DNA sequence: AAACAGGTGCTAA
DNA sequence: TTAGCACCTGTT
């Protein structure tokens, strides 16, 4: 049974930048035959809110997200439209209701983030960011499922995006539950914990196989309790995540940013290190620790959004 | 064909 | 405390 749901966000949304910038790995561009007015649409899986309906897919649902106001946004010069919408198609299964999907989508897309104010603030802080943001207004930090996010970024170490996405997809297909639209949800830690490292190696994880296994084990046993992280200070949560093998500063920061919505982190990978070196250190090389300090002190509580824009900016070569 | 990719863990100074 | 290196696997 298919259903349409629409959500309203505070400030702009750029679906393409948001879903393809590398913070999430499972969204695929889709054609949307029934609605030619919707310019860009994507197929993916989002977590349902705790306390809401549980389905066979273990608290997840697939959906097709599309935006109708993207063209208008691009065409406008400085006029700030306060509200933007994203439309969803979902296949309702079990006791899932449109309202459940609406709530889940609002959270996933961080509907409360005050993008107009924050984009303005970051732009005023720094001409580099001003240029970056001008191109991709509406790039949003998502609020993903912590476990899926953790597993995905463990797989990202010394790896390429298409590879990461392929392995995550394979894990979902092999071990996950159908979530609609012919997609499966990412399998919970308990399910991965039943498999040995060899299984993950066979799926293309490479040397990260034992990292993934260690993560599944520690999370399933609650040695690292992903729910408890929500109540911790960012620094404590970061430390807790790093108890898992294969989780260092970069992966921990990505999880804190993309799943726990801690905007006061600044994940540093090779691209960001390069960007910080170029823009803020006159081309002199910087350690990842120094780049991180620079980002945190410059951008403070908006460091996460600053990082996303810098990353997008340098990756697209601008 | 050799090099390298969205890091991390281990070892040697 | 830190620099240097190995690590799967797919692509260029």
mmCIF file of C-alpha atoms (C1' of nucleotides) in Angstrom:
data_model
loop_
_atom_site.group_PDB
_atom_site.id
_atom_site.type_symbol
_atom_site.label_atom_id
_atom_site.label_comp_id
_atom_site.label_asym_id
_atom_site.label_seq_id
_atom_site.Cartn_x
_atom_site.Cartn_y
_atom_site.Cartn_z
ATOM 1 C CA UNK A 1 0.000 0.000 0.000
ATOM 2 C CA UNK A 2 1.688 3.168 -1.195
ATOM 3 C CA UNK A 3 1.319 6.506 0.466
ATOM 4 C CA UNK A 4 2.551 10.069 -0.045
ATOM 5 C CA UNK A 5 3.919 12.146 2.796
ATOM 6 C CA UNK A 6 5.168 15.710 2.765
ATOM 7 C CA UNK A 7 7.395 17.358 5.342
ATOM 8 C CA UNK A 8 8.252 20.995 5.879
ATOM 9 C CA UNK A 9 11.770 22.023 6.858
ATOM 10 C CA UNK A 10 13.088 25.173 8.424
ATOM 11 C CA UNK A 11 15.160 26.700 5.672
ATOM 12 C CA UNK A 12 16.416 25.299 2.392
ATOM 13 C CA UNK A 13 17.151 21.720 1.477
ATOM 14 C CA UNK A 14 19.429 20.652 -1.333
ATOM 15 C CA UNK A 15 18.588 16.993 -1.660
ATOM 16 C CA UNK A 16 21.350 16.184 -4.108
ATOM 17 C CA UNK A 17 24.098 17.740 -1.981
ATOM 18 C CA UNK A 18 22.664 16.341 1.226
ATOM 19 C CA UNK A 19 22.323 12.757 0.046
ATOM 20 C CA UNK A 20 25.378 12.564 -2.194
ATOM 21 C CA UNK A 21 27.981 14.440 -0.162
ATOM 22 C CA UNK A 22 29.173 11.248 1.492
ATOM 23 C CA UNK A 23 27.577 11.442 4.915
ATOM 24 C CA UNK A 24 25.185 8.589 3.978
ATOM 25 C CA UNK A 25 25.945 5.734 1.630
ATOM 26 C CA UNK A 26 22.697 4.102 0.634
ATOM 27 C CA UNK A 27 20.745 6.714 -1.297
ATOM 28 C CA UNK A 28 20.311 6.167 -5.008
ATOM 29 C CA UNK A 29 18.972 8.544 -7.562
ATOM 30 C CA UNK A 30 15.602 7.361 -8.806
ATOM 31 C CA UNK A 31 13.257 8.282 -11.575
ATOM 32 C CA UNK A 32 9.864 9.407 -10.487
ATOM 33 C CA UNK A 33 7.600 8.712 -13.416
ATOM 34 C CA UNK A 34 4.357 9.707 -11.756
ATOM 35 C CA UNK A 35 5.510 13.176 -10.763
ATOM 36 C CA UNK A 36 7.440 15.016 -13.472
ATOM 37 C CA UNK A 37 7.250 18.207 -11.392
ATOM 38 C CA UNK A 38 9.576 16.703 -8.821
ATOM 39 C CA UNK A 39 13.003 17.321 -10.268
ATOM 40 C CA UNK A 40 15.285 15.200 -8.100
ATOM 41 C CA UNK A 41 14.344 12.053 -6.262
ATOM 42 C CA UNK A 42 16.196 9.427 -4.257
ATOM 43 C CA UNK A 43 15.508 5.967 -2.916
ATOM 44 C CA UNK A 44 16.765 5.054 0.542
ATOM 45 C CA UNK A 45 15.996 3.751 4.020
ATOM 46 C CA UNK A 46 15.395 5.873 7.109
ATOM 47 C CA UNK A 47 15.053 4.880 10.778
ATOM 48 C CA UNK A 48 11.681 5.252 12.448
ATOM 49 C CA UNK A 49 11.450 7.210 15.681
ATOM 50 C CA UNK A 50 11.694 5.266 18.936
ATOM 51 C CA UNK A 51 8.281 4.574 20.398
ATOM 52 C CA UNK A 52 6.646 4.712 16.988
ATOM 53 C CA UNK A 53 5.393 1.775 15.000
ATOM 54 C CA UNK A 54 7.646 -1.243 14.735
ATOM 55 C CA UNK A 55 7.641 -3.042 11.436
ATOM 56 C CA UNK A 56 9.119 -6.215 10.087
ATOM 57 C CA UNK A 57 12.110 -4.167 8.990
ATOM 58 C CA UNK A 58 13.173 -3.562 12.596
ATOM 59 C CA UNK A 59 12.249 0.081 12.882
ATOM 60 C CA UNK A 60 13.175 1.213 9.414
ATOM 61 C CA UNK A 61 11.310 2.073 6.277
ATOM 62 C CA UNK A 62 12.344 2.600 2.701
ATOM 63 C CA UNK A 63 11.118 5.734 1.012
ATOM 64 C CA UNK A 64 11.506 7.803 -2.100
ATOM 65 C CA UNK A 65 12.407 11.397 -1.328
ATOM 66 C CA UNK A 66 11.898 14.202 -3.807
ATOM 67 C CA UNK A 67 11.966 17.950 -3.677
ATOM 68 C CA UNK A 68 9.671 20.240 -5.566
ATOM 69 C CA UNK A 69 11.168 23.625 -4.747
ATOM 70 C CA UNK A 70 14.744 23.042 -5.806
ATOM 71 C CA UNK A 71 14.389 24.880 -9.094
ATOM 72 C CA UNK A 72 12.837 27.842 -7.377
ATOM 73 C CA UNK A 73 15.650 27.894 -4.851
ATOM 74 C CA UNK A 74 18.371 27.888 -7.466
ATOM 75 C CA UNK A 75 16.674 30.607 -9.450
ATOM 76 C CA UNK A 76 16.357 33.013 -6.541
ATOM 77 C CA UNK A 77 19.122 35.452 -5.865
ATOM 78 C CA UNK A 78 19.060 36.665 -2.272
ATOM 79 C CA UNK A 79 15.429 36.147 -1.421
ATOM 80 C CA UNK A 80 15.221 33.906 1.608
ATOM 81 C CA UNK A 81 12.305 31.535 1.614
ATOM 82 C CA UNK A 82 11.804 30.284 5.104
ATOM 83 C CA UNK A 83 10.103 26.954 4.490
ATOM 84 C CA UNK A 84 10.965 24.164 2.110
ATOM 85 C CA UNK A 85 9.373 20.807 1.575
ATOM 86 C CA UNK A 86 10.427 17.284 0.772
ATOM 87 C CA UNK A 87 7.877 14.811 -0.581
ATOM 88 C CA UNK A 88 8.042 11.103 0.206
ATOM 89 C CA UNK A 89 6.570 8.007 -1.305
ATOM 90 C CA UNK A 90 6.426 5.064 1.052
ATOM 91 C CA UNK A 91 5.026 1.593 1.007
ATOM 92 C CA UNK A 92 3.089 1.258 4.230
ATOM 93 C CA UNK A 93 3.706 -2.070 5.868
ATOM 94 C CA UNK A 94 2.549 -3.518 9.155
ATOM 95 C CA UNK A 95 1.132 -0.858 11.427
ATOM 96 C CA UNK A 96 3.271 1.895 9.935
ATOM 97 C CA UNK A 97 1.294 5.098 9.421
ATOM 98 C CA UNK A 98 1.966 8.204 7.327
ATOM 99 C CA UNK A 99 2.402 10.091 10.572
ATOM 100 C CA UNK A 100 5.186 7.715 11.648
ATOM 101 C CA UNK A 101 6.959 8.351 8.372
ATOM 102 C CA UNK A 102 6.474 12.084 8.695
ATOM 103 C CA UNK A 103 8.034 12.167 12.141
ATOM 104 C CA UNK A 104 10.899 9.962 11.036
ATOM 105 C CA UNK A 105 11.616 12.106 7.995
ATOM 106 C CA UNK A 106 11.473 15.355 9.945
ATOM 107 C CA UNK A 107 14.091 14.054 12.303
ATOM 108 C CA UNK A 108 16.241 12.430 9.615
ATOM 109 C CA UNK A 109 16.480 15.698 7.709
ATOM 110 C CA UNK A 110 17.048 17.778 10.852
ATOM 111 C CA UNK A 111 13.958 19.848 10.219
ATOM 112 C CA UNK A 112 14.629 22.152 13.179
ATOM 113 C CA UNK A 113 18.117 23.213 12.100
ATOM 114 C CA UNK A 114 18.024 26.943 11.449
ATOM 115 C CA UNK A 115 19.824 26.834 8.132
ATOM 116 C CA UNK A 116 19.072 30.405 7.057
ATOM 117 C CA UNK A 117 20.692 31.754 10.236
ATOM 118 C CA UNK A 118 23.543 29.258 10.345
ATOM 119 C CA UNK A 119 24.492 29.576 6.693
ATOM 120 C CA UNK A 120 24.521 33.355 7.110
ATOM 121 C CA UNK A 121 26.623 33.116 10.258
ATOM 122 C CA UNK A 122 29.196 30.799 8.683
ATOM 123 C CA UNK A 123 29.351 32.929 5.546
ATOM 124 C CA UNK A 124 30.088 36.017 7.622
ATOM 125 C CA UNK A 125 32.768 34.168 9.530
ATOM 126 C CA UNK A 126 34.858 33.261 6.565
ATOM 127 C CA UNK A 127 35.045 34.140 2.848
ATOM 128 C CA UNK A 128 36.001 30.578 1.925
ATOM 129 C CA UNK A 129 32.858 29.226 3.513
ATOM 130 C CA UNK A 130 30.826 32.033 1.992
ATOM 131 C CA UNK A 131 31.872 30.852 -1.467
ATOM 132 C CA UNK A 132 31.265 27.218 -0.587
ATOM 133 C CA UNK A 133 27.827 27.832 0.849
ATOM 134 C CA UNK A 134 26.754 30.061 -2.006
ATOM 135 C CA UNK A 135 26.964 27.035 -4.279
ATOM 136 C CA UNK A 136 25.142 24.531 -2.096
ATOM 137 C CA UNK A 137 22.720 26.307 0.173
ATOM 138 C CA UNK A 138 20.544 23.660 1.771
ATOM 139 C CA UNK A 139 23.236 21.057 2.417
ATOM 140 C CA UNK A 140 21.929 19.476 5.608
ATOM 141 C CA UNK A 141 23.530 17.338 8.271
ATOM 142 C CA UNK A 142 21.341 14.232 8.555
ATOM 143 C CA UNK A 143 20.433 12.278 11.692
ATOM 144 C CA UNK A 144 21.114 8.690 10.699
ATOM 145 C CA UNK A 145 20.816 5.438 12.558
ATOM 146 C CA UNK A 146 23.900 5.316 14.846
ATOM 147 C CA UNK A 147 24.720 1.655 14.259
ATOM 148 C CA UNK A 148 24.475 1.826 10.482
ATOM 149 C CA UNK A 149 26.483 5.029 10.508
ATOM 150 C CA UNK A 150 29.168 3.508 12.717
ATOM 151 C CA UNK A 151 29.481 0.402 10.562
ATOM 152 C CA UNK A 152 29.581 2.470 7.366
ATOM 153 C CA UNK A 153 32.371 4.732 8.556
ATOM 154 C CA UNK A 154 34.389 1.821 9.883
ATOM 155 C CA UNK A 155 34.270 0.573 6.303
ATOM 156 C CA UNK A 156 35.317 3.965 4.987
ATOM 157 C CA UNK A 157 38.881 3.708 6.264
ATOM 158 C CA UNK A 158 41.292 3.873 3.351
ATOM 159 C CA UNK A 159 38.443 3.059 1.010
ATOM 160 C CA UNK A 160 36.481 4.691 -1.761
ATOM 161 C CA UNK A 161 32.868 5.761 -1.674
ATOM 162 C CA UNK A 162 31.555 3.346 -4.350
ATOM 163 C CA UNK A 163 33.284 0.498 -2.536
ATOM 164 C CA UNK A 164 31.884 1.481 0.833
ATOM 165 C CA UNK A 165 28.403 1.748 -0.643
ATOM 166 C CA UNK A 166 28.699 -1.629 -2.338
ATOM 167 C CA UNK A 167 29.683 -3.398 0.878
ATOM 168 C CA UNK A 168 26.966 -1.677 2.926
ATOM 169 C CA UNK A 169 24.411 -2.684 0.296
ATOM 170 C CA UNK A 170 25.669 -6.256 0.337
ATOM 171 C CA UNK A 171 25.379 -6.431 4.123
ATOM 172 C CA UNK A 172 21.805 -5.167 3.941
ATOM 173 C CA UNK A 173 20.834 -7.590 1.189
ATOM 174 C CA UNK A 174 22.408 -10.576 2.872
ATOM 175 C CA UNK A 175 21.427 -9.933 6.483
ATOM 176 C CA UNK A 176 18.798 -7.178 6.582
ATOM 177 C CA UNK A 177 14.997 -7.208 6.459
ATOM 178 C CA UNK A 178 12.943 -5.938 3.523
ATOM 179 C CA UNK A 179 11.965 -2.338 4.174
ATOM 180 C CA UNK A 180 9.968 -1.561 1.031
ATOM 181 C CA UNK A 181 10.837 -0.522 -2.532
ATOM 182 C CA UNK A 182 12.871 -3.668 -2.905
ATOM 183 C CA UNK A 183 15.358 -2.362 -0.343
ATOM 184 C CA UNK A 184 16.537 -3.926 2.902
ATOM 185 C CA UNK A 185 17.332 -2.146 6.111
ATOM 186 C CA UNK A 186 20.864 -2.319 7.474
ATOM 187 C CA UNK A 187 21.038 -5.355 9.807
ATOM 188 C CA UNK A 188 21.230 -4.753 13.578
ATOM 189 C CA UNK A 189 24.479 -5.464 15.491
ATOM 190 C CA UNK A 190 23.143 -8.696 16.989
ATOM 191 C CA UNK A 191 22.800 -10.135 13.499
ATOM 192 C CA UNK A 192 26.293 -9.132 12.422
ATOM 193 C CA UNK A 193 27.724 -10.395 15.708
ATOM 194 C CA UNK A 194 26.724 -13.940 14.756
ATOM 195 C CA UNK A 195 29.114 -13.865 11.816
ATOM 196 C CA UNK A 196 32.842 -14.322 11.849
ATOM 197 C CA UNK A 197 35.351 -12.003 10.255
ATOM 198 C CA UNK A 198 35.638 -14.365 7.275
ATOM 199 C CA UNK A 199 32.039 -13.628 6.321
ATOM 200 C CA UNK A 200 32.756 -9.917 6.162
ATOM 201 C CA UNK A 201 35.964 -10.513 4.294
ATOM 202 C CA UNK A 202 33.942 -12.414 1.717
ATOM 203 C CA UNK A 203 31.664 -9.425 1.257
ATOM 204 C CA UNK A 204 34.598 -7.217 0.346
ATOM 205 C CA UNK A 205 35.413 -5.573 3.665
ATOM 206 C CA UNK A 206 39.103 -6.307 3.297
ATOM 207 C CA UNK A 207 41.228 -5.686 6.365
ATOM 208 C CA UNK A 208 38.282 -3.898 7.992
ATOM 209 C CA UNK A 209 36.593 -7.276 8.551
ATOM 210 C CA UNK A 210 37.838 -7.608 12.124
ATOM 211 C CA UNK A 211 36.929 -3.998 12.859
ATOM 212 C CA UNK A 212 33.345 -4.609 11.794
ATOM 213 C CA UNK A 213 33.215 -7.772 13.803
ATOM 214 C CA UNK A 214 34.580 -6.045 16.906
ATOM 215 C CA UNK A 215 32.027 -3.260 16.509
ATOM 216 C CA UNK A 216 29.112 -5.691 16.181
ATOM 217 C CA UNK A 217 30.271 -7.582 19.244
ATOM 218 C CA UNK A 218 30.801 -4.568 21.478
ATOM 219 C CA UNK A 219 27.599 -2.841 20.413
ATOM 220 C CA UNK A 220 25.415 -5.961 20.630
ATOM 221 C CA UNK A 221 26.761 -6.757 24.098
ATOM 222 C CA UNK A 222 26.316 -3.122 25.157
ATOM 223 C CA UNK A 223 29.930 -2.926 26.101
ATOM 224 C CA UNK A 224 29.558 0.156 23.948
ATOM 225 C CA UNK A 225 25.951 1.268 24.432
ATOM 226 C CA UNK A 226 24.913 3.401 21.493
ATOM 227 C CA UNK A 227 21.783 4.588 23.324
ATOM 228 C CA UNK A 228 23.756 5.842 26.280
ATOM 229 C CA UNK A 229 25.915 7.984 24.017
ATOM 230 C CA UNK A 230 23.000 10.339 23.547
ATOM 231 C CA UNK A 231 23.223 11.493 27.134
ATOM 232 C CA UNK A 232 26.992 11.925 27.165
ATOM 233 C CA UNK A 233 29.104 14.974 26.584
ATOM 234 C CA UNK A 234 30.594 14.976 23.102
ATOM 235 C CA UNK A 235 34.078 14.229 24.424
ATOM 236 C CA UNK A 236 32.894 11.283 26.516
ATOM 237 C CA UNK A 237 30.902 9.827 23.640
ATOM 238 C CA UNK A 238 33.929 10.164 21.392
ATOM 239 C CA UNK A 239 36.057 8.274 23.866
ATOM 240 C CA UNK A 240 33.441 5.533 24.218
ATOM 241 C CA UNK A 241 33.251 5.006 20.456
ATOM 242 C CA UNK A 242 37.021 4.742 20.221
ATOM 243 C CA UNK A 243 36.968 1.633 22.393
ATOM 244 C CA UNK A 244 35.971 -0.185 19.215
ATOM 245 C CA UNK A 245 38.813 -1.429 17.035
ATOM 246 C CA UNK A 246 38.915 0.477 13.784
ATOM 247 C CA UNK A 247 37.321 3.535 15.326
ATOM 248 C CA UNK A 248 39.759 6.403 15.669
ATOM 249 C CA UNK A 249 39.182 10.154 15.876
ATOM 250 C CA UNK A 250 37.880 10.525 12.333
ATOM 251 C CA UNK A 251 35.337 7.707 12.365
ATOM 252 C CA UNK A 252 34.163 8.665 15.859
ATOM 253 C CA UNK A 253 33.624 12.268 14.791
ATOM 254 C CA UNK A 254 31.696 11.203 11.691
ATOM 255 C CA UNK A 255 29.337 9.093 13.802
ATOM 256 C CA UNK A 256 28.880 11.884 16.325
ATOM 257 C CA UNK A 257 28.080 14.320 13.541
ATOM 258 C CA UNK A 258 25.985 12.239 11.153
ATOM 259 C CA UNK A 259 24.066 10.119 13.671
ATOM 260 C CA UNK A 260 24.070 11.997 16.973
ATOM 261 C CA UNK A 261 23.891 15.444 15.448
ATOM 262 C CA UNK A 262 26.765 16.780 17.547
ATOM 263 C CA UNK A 263 27.503 19.882 15.541
ATOM 264 C CA UNK A 264 30.509 20.717 17.692
ATOM 265 C CA UNK A 265 32.790 18.211 15.998
ATOM 266 C CA UNK A 266 35.082 18.620 12.991
ATOM 267 C CA UNK A 267 35.973 15.292 11.366
ATOM 268 C CA UNK A 268 39.331 15.499 9.616
ATOM 269 C CA UNK A 269 40.110 13.249 6.668
ATOM 270 C CA UNK A 270 42.656 13.813 3.920
ATOM 271 C CA UNK A 271 40.370 16.222 2.071
ATOM 272 C CA UNK A 272 39.664 18.369 5.083
ATOM 273 C CA UNK A 273 43.316 18.349 6.096
ATOM 274 C CA UNK A 274 44.168 19.561 2.613
ATOM 275 C CA UNK A 275 41.472 22.245 2.754
ATOM 276 C CA UNK A 276 42.582 23.519 6.156
ATOM 277 C CA UNK A 277 46.177 23.584 4.971
ATOM 278 C CA UNK A 278 45.309 25.512 1.822
ATOM 279 C CA UNK A 279 42.848 27.993 3.261
ATOM 280 C CA UNK A 280 44.049 28.581 6.811
ATOM 281 C CA UNK A 281 47.722 27.609 6.952
ATOM 282 C CA UNK A 282 48.992 29.194 3.755
ATOM 283 C CA UNK A 283 49.622 25.806 2.181
ATOM 284 C CA UNK A 284 51.848 24.556 4.988
ATOM 285 C CA UNK A 285 51.092 20.950 5.899
ATOM 286 C CA UNK A 286 49.089 20.293 9.056
ATOM 287 C CA UNK A 287 48.617 17.252 11.258
ATOM 288 C CA UNK A 288 45.059 15.981 11.527
ATOM 289 C CA UNK A 289 45.060 17.014 15.176
ATOM 290 C CA UNK A 290 46.035 20.561 14.279
ATOM 291 C CA UNK A 291 43.436 20.724 11.519
ATOM 292 C CA UNK A 292 40.807 19.563 13.979
ATOM 293 C CA UNK A 293 41.780 22.177 16.560
ATOM 294 C CA UNK A 294 41.654 24.837 13.878
ATOM 295 C CA UNK A 295 38.156 23.837 12.799
ATOM 296 C CA UNK A 296 36.830 23.597 16.321
ATOM 297 C CA UNK A 297 38.220 26.940 17.434
ATOM 298 C CA UNK A 298 37.191 28.749 14.256
ATOM 299 C CA UNK A 299 33.671 27.438 13.931
ATOM 300 C CA UNK A 300 32.723 26.336 17.455
ATOM 301 C CA UNK A 301 29.192 25.033 17.743
ATOM 302 C CA UNK A 302 28.753 25.119 13.945
ATOM 303 C CA UNK A 303 31.955 23.208 13.204
ATOM 304 C CA UNK A 304 30.025 20.250 11.807
ATOM 305 C CA UNK A 305 28.240 22.338 9.198
ATOM 306 C CA UNK A 306 31.477 24.150 8.373
ATOM 307 C CA UNK A 307 33.192 20.819 7.808
ATOM 308 C CA UNK A 308 30.423 19.573 5.530
ATOM 309 C CA UNK A 309 30.635 22.655 3.358
ATOM 310 C CA UNK A 310 34.428 22.666 3.213
ATOM 311 C CA UNK A 311 34.407 18.999 2.302
ATOM 312 C CA UNK A 312 31.812 19.422 -0.424
ATOM 313 C CA UNK A 313 33.660 22.470 -1.705
ATOM 314 C CA UNK A 314 37.080 20.842 -2.090
ATOM 315 C CA UNK A 315 35.769 17.542 -3.382
ATOM 316 C CA UNK A 316 33.974 19.208 -6.236
ATOM 317 C CA UNK A 317 37.157 21.063 -7.036
ATOM 318 C CA UNK A 318 36.462 24.721 -6.602
ATOM 319 C "C1'" DA B 1 51.554 -1.837 -14.141
ATOM 320 C "C1'" DA B 2 52.169 0.648 -10.001
ATOM 321 C "C1'" DA B 3 49.966 3.700 -7.249
ATOM 322 C "C1'" DC B 4 46.496 5.102 -4.445
ATOM 323 C "C1'" DA B 5 41.998 5.673 -1.923
ATOM 324 C "C1'" DG B 6 37.176 9.843 2.995
ATOM 325 C "C1'" DG B 7 42.203 5.701 8.740
ATOM 326 C "C1'" DT B 8 43.742 2.943 12.225
ATOM 327 C "C1'" DG B 9 46.848 0.090 15.024
ATOM 328 C "C1'" DC B 10 51.380 -1.300 15.942
ATOM 329 C "C1'" DT B 11 56.189 -0.554 16.468
ATOM 330 C "C1'" DA B 12 60.409 1.783 17.005
ATOM 331 C "C1'" DA B 13 62.782 5.861 18.425
ATOM 332 C "C1'" DT C 1 54.571 11.547 22.000
ATOM 333 C "C1'" DT C 2 55.207 10.858 17.285
ATOM 334 C "C1'" DA C 3 56.770 9.362 12.726
ATOM 335 C "C1'" DG C 4 56.663 5.415 9.666
ATOM 336 C "C1'" DC C 5 54.511 1.480 7.838
ATOM 337 C "C1'" DA C 6 51.197 -2.395 6.639
ATOM 338 C "C1'" DC C 7 46.658 -3.488 5.595
ATOM 339 C "C1'" DC C 8 42.138 -5.694 1.502
ATOM 340 C "C1'" DT C 9 40.382 -4.548 -2.785
ATOM 341 C "C1'" DG C 10 38.916 -2.109 -6.748
ATOM 342 C "C1'" DT C 11 40.110 1.489 -10.131
ATOM 343 C "C1'" DT C 12 42.996 4.250 -13.088
#
